[in-house]
mmCIF file with all atom_site columns, C-alpha atoms in Angstrom:
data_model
loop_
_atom_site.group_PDB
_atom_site.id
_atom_site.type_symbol
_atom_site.label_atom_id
_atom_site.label_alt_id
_atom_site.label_comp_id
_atom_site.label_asym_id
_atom_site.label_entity_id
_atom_site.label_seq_id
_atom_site.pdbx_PDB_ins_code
_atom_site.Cartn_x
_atom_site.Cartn_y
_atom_site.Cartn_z
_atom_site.occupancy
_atom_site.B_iso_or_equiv
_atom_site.pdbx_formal_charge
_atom_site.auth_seq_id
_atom_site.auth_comp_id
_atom_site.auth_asym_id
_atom_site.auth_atom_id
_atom_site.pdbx_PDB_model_num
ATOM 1   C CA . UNK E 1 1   ? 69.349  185.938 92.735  1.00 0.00 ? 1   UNK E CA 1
ATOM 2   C CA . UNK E 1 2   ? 72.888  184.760 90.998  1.00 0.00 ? 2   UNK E CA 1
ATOM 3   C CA . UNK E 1 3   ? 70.598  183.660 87.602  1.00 0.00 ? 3   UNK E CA 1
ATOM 4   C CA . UNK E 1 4   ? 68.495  186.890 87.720  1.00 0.00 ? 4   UNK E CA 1
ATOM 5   C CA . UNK E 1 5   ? 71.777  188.541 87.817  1.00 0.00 ? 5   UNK E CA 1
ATOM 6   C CA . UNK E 1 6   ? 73.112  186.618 84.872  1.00 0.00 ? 6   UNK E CA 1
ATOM 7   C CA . UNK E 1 7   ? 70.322  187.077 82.938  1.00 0.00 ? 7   UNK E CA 1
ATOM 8   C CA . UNK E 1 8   ? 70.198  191.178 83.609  1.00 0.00 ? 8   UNK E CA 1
ATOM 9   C CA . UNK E 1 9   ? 73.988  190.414 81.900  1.00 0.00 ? 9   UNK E CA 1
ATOM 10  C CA . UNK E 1 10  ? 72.741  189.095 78.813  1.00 0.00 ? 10  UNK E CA 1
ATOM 11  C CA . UNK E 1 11  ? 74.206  185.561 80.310  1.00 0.00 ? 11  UNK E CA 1
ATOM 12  C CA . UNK E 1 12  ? 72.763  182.282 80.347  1.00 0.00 ? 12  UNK E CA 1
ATOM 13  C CA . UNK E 1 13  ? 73.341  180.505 83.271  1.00 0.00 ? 13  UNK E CA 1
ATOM 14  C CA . UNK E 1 14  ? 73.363  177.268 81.436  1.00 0.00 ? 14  UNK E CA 1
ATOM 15  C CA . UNK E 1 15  ? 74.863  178.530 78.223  1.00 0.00 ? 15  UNK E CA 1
ATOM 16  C CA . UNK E 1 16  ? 77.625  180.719 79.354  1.00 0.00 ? 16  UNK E CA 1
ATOM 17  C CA . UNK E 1 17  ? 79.695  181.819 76.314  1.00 0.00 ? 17  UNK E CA 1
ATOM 18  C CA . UNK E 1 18  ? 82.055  185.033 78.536  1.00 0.00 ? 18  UNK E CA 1
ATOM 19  C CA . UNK E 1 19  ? 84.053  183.430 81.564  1.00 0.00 ? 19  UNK E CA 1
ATOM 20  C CA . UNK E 1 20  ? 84.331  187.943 82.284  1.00 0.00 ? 20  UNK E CA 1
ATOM 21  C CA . UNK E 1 21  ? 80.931  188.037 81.708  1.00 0.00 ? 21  UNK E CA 1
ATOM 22  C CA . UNK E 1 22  ? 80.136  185.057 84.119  1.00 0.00 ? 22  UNK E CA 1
ATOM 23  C CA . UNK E 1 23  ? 83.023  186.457 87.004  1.00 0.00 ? 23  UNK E CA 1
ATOM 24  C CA . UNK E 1 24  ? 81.254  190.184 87.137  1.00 0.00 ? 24  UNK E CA 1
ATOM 25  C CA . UNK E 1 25  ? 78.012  188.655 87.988  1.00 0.00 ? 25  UNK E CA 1
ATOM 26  C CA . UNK E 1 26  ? 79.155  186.719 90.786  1.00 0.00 ? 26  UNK E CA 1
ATOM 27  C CA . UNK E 1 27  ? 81.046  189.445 91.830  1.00 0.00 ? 27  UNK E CA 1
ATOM 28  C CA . UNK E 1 28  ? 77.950  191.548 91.860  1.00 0.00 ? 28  UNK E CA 1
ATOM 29  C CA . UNK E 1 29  ? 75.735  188.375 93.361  1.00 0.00 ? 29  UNK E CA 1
ATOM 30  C CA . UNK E 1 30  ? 78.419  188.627 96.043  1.00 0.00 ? 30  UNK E CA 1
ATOM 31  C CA . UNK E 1 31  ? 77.766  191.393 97.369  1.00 0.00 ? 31  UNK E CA 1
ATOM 32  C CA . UNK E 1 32  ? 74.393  191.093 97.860  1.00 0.00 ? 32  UNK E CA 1
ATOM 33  C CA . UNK E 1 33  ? 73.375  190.702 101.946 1.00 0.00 ? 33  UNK E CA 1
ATOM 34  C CA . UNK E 1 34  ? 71.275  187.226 102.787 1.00 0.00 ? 34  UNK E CA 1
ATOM 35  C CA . UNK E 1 35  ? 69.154  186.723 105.821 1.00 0.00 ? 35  UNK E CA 1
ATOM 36  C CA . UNK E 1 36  ? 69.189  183.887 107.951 1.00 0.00 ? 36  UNK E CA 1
ATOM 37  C CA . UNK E 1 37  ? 72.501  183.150 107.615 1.00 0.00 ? 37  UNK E CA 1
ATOM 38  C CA . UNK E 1 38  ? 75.536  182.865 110.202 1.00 0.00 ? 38  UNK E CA 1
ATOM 39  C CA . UNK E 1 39  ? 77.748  185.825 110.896 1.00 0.00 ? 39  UNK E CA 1
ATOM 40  C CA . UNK E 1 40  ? 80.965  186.235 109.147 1.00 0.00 ? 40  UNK E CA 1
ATOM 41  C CA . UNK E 1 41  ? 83.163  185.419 111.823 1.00 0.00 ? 41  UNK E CA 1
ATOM 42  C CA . UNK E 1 42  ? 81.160  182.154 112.266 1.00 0.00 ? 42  UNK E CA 1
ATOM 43  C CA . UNK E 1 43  ? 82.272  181.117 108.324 1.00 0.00 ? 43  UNK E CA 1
ATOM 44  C CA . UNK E 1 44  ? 78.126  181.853 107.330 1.00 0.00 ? 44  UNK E CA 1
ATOM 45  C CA . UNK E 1 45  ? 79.301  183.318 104.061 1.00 0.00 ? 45  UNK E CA 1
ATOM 46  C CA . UNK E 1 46  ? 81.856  182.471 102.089 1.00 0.00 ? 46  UNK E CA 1
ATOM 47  C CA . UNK E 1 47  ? 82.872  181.944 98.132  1.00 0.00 ? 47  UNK E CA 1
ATOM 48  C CA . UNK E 1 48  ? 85.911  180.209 96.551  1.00 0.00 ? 48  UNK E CA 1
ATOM 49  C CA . UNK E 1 49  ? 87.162  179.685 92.838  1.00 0.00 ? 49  UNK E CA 1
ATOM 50  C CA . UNK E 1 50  ? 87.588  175.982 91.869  1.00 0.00 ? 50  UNK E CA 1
ATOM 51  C CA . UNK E 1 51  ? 88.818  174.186 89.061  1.00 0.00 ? 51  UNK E CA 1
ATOM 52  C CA . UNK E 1 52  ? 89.562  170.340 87.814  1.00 0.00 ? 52  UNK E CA 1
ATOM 53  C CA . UNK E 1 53  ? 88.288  167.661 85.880  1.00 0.00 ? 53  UNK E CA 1
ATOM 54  C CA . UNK E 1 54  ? 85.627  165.494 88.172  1.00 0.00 ? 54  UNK E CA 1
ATOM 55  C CA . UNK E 1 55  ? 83.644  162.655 87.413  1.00 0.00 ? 55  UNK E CA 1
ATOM 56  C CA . UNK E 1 56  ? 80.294  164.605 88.150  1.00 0.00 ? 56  UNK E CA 1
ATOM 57  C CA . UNK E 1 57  ? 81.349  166.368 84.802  1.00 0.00 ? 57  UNK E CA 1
ATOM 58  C CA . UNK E 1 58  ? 81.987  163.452 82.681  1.00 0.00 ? 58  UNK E CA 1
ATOM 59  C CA . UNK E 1 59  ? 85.972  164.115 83.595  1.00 0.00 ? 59  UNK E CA 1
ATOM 60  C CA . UNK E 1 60  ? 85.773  167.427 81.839  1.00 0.00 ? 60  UNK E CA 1
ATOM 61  C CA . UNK E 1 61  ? 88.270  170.615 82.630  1.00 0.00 ? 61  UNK E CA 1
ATOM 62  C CA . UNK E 1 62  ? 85.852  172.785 84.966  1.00 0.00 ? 62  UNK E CA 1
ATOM 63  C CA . UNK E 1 63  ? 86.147  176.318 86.187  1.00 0.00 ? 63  UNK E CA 1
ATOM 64  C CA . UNK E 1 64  ? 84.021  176.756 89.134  1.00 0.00 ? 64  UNK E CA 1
ATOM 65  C CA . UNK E 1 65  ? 82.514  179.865 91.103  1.00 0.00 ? 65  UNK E CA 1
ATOM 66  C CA . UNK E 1 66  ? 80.666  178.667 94.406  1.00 0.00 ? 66  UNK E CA 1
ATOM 67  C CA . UNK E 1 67  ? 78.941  180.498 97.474  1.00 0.00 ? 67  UNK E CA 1
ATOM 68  C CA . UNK E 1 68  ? 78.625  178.786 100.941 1.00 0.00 ? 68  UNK E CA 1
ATOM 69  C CA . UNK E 1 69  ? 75.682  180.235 102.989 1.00 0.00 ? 69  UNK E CA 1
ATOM 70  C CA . UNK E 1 70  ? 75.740  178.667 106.539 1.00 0.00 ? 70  UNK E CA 1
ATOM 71  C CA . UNK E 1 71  ? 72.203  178.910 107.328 1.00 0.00 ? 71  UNK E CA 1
ATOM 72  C CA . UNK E 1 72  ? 70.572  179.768 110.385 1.00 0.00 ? 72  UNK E CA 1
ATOM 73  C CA . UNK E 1 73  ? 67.998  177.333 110.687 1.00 0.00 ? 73  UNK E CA 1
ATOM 74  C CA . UNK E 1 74  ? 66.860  177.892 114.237 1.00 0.00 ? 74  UNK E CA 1
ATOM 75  C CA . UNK E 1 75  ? 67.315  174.282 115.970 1.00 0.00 ? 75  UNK E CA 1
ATOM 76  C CA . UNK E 1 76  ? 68.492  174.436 119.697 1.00 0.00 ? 76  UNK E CA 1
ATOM 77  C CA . UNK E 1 77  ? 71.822  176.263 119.909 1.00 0.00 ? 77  UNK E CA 1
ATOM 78  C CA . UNK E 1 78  ? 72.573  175.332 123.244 1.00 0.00 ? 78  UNK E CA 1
ATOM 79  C CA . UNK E 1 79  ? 72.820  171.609 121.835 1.00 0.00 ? 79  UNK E CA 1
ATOM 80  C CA . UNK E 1 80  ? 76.793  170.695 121.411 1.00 0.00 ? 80  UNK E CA 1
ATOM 81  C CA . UNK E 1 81  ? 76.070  169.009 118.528 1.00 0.00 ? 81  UNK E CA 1
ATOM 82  C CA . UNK E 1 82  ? 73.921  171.879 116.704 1.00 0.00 ? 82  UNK E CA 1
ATOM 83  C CA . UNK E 1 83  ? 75.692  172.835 113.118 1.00 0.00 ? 83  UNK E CA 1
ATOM 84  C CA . UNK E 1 84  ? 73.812  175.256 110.562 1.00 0.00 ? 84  UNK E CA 1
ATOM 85  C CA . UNK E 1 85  ? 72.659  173.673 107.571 1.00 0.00 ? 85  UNK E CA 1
ATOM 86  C CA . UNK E 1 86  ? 75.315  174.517 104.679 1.00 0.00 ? 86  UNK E CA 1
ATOM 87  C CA . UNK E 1 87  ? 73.551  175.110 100.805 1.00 0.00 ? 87  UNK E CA 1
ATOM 88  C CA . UNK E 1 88  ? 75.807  176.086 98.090  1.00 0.00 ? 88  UNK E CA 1
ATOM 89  C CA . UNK E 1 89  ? 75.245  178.237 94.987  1.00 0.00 ? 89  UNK E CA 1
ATOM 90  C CA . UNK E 1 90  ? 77.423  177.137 92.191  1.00 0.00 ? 90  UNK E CA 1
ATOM 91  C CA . UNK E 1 91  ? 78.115  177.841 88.443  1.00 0.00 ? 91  UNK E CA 1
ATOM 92  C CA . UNK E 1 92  ? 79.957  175.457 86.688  1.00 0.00 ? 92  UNK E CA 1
ATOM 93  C CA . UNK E 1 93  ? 81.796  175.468 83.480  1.00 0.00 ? 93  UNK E CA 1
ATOM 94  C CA . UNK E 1 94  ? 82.651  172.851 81.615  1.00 0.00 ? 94  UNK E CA 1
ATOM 95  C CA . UNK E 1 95  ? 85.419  173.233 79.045  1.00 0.00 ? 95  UNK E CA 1
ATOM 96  C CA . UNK E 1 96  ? 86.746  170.993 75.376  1.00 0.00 ? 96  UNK E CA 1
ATOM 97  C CA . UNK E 1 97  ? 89.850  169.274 75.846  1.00 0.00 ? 97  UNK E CA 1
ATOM 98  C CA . UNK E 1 98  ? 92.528  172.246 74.915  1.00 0.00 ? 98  UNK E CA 1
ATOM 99  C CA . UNK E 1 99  ? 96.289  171.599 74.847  1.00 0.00 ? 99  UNK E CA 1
ATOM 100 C CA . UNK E 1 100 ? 96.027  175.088 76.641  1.00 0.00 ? 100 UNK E CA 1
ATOM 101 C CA . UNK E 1 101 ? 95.187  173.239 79.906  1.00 0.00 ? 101 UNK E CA 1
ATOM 102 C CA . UNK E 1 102 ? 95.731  169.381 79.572  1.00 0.00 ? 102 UNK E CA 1
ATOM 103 C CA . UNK E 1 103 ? 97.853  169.376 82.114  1.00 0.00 ? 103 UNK E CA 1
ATOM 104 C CA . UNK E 1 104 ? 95.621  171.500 84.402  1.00 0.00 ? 104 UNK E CA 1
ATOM 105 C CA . UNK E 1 105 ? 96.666  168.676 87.785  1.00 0.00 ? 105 UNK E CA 1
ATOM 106 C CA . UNK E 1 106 ? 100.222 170.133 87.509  1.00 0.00 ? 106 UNK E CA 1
ATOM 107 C CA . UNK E 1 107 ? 98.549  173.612 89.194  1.00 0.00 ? 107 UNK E CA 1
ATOM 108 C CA . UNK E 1 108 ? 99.374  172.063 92.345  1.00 0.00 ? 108 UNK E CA 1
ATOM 109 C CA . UNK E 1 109 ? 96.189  173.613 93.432  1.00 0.00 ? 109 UNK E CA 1
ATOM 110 C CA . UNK E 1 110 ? 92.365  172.940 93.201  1.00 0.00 ? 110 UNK E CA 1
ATOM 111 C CA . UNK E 1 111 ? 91.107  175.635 94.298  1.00 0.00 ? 111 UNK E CA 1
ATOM 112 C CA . UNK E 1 112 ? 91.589  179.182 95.999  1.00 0.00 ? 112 UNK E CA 1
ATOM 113 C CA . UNK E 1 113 ? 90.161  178.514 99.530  1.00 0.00 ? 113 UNK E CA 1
ATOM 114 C CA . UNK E 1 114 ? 87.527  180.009 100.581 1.00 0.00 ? 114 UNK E CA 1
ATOM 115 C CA . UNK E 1 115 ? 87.006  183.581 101.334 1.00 0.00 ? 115 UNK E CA 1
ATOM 116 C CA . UNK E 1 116 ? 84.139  184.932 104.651 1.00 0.00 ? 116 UNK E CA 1
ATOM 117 C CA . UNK E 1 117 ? 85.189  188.755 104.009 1.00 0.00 ? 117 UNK E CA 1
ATOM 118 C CA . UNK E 1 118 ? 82.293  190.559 104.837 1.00 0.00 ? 118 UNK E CA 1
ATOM 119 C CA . UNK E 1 119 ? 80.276  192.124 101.965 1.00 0.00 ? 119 UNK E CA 1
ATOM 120 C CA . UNK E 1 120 ? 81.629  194.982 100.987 1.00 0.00 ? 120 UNK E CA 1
ATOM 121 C CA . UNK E 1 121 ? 85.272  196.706 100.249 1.00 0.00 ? 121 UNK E CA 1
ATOM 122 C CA . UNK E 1 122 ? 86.550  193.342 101.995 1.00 0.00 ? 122 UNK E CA 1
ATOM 123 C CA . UNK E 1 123 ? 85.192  191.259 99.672  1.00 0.00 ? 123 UNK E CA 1
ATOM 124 C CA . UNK E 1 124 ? 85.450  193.478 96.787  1.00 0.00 ? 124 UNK E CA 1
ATOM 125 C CA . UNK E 1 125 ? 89.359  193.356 97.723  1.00 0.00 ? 125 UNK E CA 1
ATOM 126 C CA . UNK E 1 126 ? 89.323  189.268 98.104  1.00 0.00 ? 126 UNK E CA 1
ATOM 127 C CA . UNK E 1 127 ? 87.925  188.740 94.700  1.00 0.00 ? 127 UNK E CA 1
ATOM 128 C CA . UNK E 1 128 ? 90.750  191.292 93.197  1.00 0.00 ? 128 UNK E CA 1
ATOM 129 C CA . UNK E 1 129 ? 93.280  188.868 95.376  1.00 0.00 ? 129 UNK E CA 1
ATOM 130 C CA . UNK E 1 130 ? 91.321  185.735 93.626  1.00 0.00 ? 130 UNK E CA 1
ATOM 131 C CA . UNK E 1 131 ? 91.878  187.140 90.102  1.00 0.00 ? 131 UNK E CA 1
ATOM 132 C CA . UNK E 1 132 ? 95.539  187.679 90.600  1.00 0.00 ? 132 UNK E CA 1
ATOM 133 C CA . UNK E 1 133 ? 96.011  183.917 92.221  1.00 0.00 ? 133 UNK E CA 1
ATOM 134 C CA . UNK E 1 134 ? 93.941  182.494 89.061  1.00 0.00 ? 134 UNK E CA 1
ATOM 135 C CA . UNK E 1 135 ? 95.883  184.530 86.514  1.00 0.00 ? 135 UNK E CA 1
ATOM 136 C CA . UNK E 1 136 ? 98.996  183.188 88.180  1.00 0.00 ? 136 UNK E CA 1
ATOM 137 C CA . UNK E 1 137 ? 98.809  180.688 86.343  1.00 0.00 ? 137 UNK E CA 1
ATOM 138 C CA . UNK E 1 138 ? 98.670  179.767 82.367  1.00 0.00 ? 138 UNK E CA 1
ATOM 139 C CA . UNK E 1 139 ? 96.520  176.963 82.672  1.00 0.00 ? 139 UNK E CA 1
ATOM 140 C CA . UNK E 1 140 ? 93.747  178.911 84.418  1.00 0.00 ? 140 UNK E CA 1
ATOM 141 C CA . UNK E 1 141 ? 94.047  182.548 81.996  1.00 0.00 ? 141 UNK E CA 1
ATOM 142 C CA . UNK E 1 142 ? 93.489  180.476 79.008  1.00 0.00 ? 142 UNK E CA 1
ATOM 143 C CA . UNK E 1 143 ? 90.448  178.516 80.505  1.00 0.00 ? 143 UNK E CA 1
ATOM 144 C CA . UNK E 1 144 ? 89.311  182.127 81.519  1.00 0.00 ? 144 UNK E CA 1
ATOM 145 C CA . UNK E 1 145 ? 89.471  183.159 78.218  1.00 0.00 ? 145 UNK E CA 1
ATOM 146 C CA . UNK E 1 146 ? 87.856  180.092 76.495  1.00 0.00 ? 146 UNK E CA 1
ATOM 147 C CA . UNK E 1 147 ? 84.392  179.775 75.819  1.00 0.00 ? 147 UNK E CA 1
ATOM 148 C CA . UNK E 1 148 ? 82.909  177.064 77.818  1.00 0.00 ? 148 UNK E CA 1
ATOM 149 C CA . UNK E 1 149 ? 81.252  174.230 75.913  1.00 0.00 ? 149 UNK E CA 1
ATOM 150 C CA . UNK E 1 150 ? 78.397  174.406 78.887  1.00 0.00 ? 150 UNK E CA 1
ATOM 151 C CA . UNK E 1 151 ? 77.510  175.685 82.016  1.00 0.00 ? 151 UNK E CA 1
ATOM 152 C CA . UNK E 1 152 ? 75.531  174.726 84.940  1.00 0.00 ? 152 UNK E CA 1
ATOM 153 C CA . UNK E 1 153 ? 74.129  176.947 87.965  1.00 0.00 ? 153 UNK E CA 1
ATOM 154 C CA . UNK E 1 154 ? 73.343  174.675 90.974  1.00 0.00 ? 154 UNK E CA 1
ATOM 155 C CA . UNK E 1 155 ? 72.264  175.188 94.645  1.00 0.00 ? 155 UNK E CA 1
ATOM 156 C CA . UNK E 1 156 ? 72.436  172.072 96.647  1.00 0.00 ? 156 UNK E CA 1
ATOM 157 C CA . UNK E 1 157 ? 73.103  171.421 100.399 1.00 0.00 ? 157 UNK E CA 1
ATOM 158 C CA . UNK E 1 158 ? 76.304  170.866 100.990 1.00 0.00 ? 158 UNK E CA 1
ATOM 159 C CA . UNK E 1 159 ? 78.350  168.914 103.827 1.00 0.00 ? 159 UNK E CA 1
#
């Protein structure tokens, strides 16, 4: 669903050129209900902002947007041991060295947690609250308004 809504944005999802462009469609791909997954107050949906330079990315600077889904997959609840299976829905992008953000470590900060507002004016309000936190800080604004060199759109089970 995130790539289809990419693509209705003139984006593609591994050649993102507009970080805005990028943001409003996983805004939008946020607030889309999924089936089969836990309840909000059981962490079954969440998203969070991340950023860094990893090895998977060849040490590059990286802005990341990512989904958790805690899926329901119907084993034996009653087990103490039972845990939903966890997939995640990223889209990476991978920035140039820029003097803008060498020194993108010094955030002090990887990441903005994740969020499980429900869908809806909840989550609309966390991702305004996400914004602000990212454009806190200088290192983040000018990787926001970069042009990524690439981009990548994963899902993969996570944890």
């Amino acid at each position: 669903m995130f790539e289809q809504i990419l693509r209705q944005r003139g984006v593609e999802p591994d050649a993102v050129r507009d970080v805005n462009a990028a943001w409003d469609a996983f805004a939008e791909f946020l607030q889309i209900e999924i089936a089969g997954i836990e309840s909000p107050e059981n962490d079954g949906d969440g998203f969070i902002v991340e950023w860094g330079e990893w090895n998977w990315n060849d040490d590059q600077p990286a802005l990341s947007f990512g989904r958790l889904l805690a899926v329901n997959d119907g084993g034996e609840r009653d087990d103490p041991h039972w845990q939903p299976e966890y997939w995640k829905v990223e889209l990476q992008l991978i920035f140039g060295d820029d003097p803008a953000w060498a020194d993108l470590d010094s955030v002090g900060h990887q990441d903005t947690g994740f969020d499980y507002g429900a869908v809806g004016a909840s989550r609309t309000a966390a991702l305004g609250e996400m914004r602000r936190f990212i454009e806190s800080y200088p290192q983040l604004t000018a990787m926001w308004r970069a042009e990524p060199a690439r981009s990548d759109l994963t899902l993969e089970r996570a944890g």
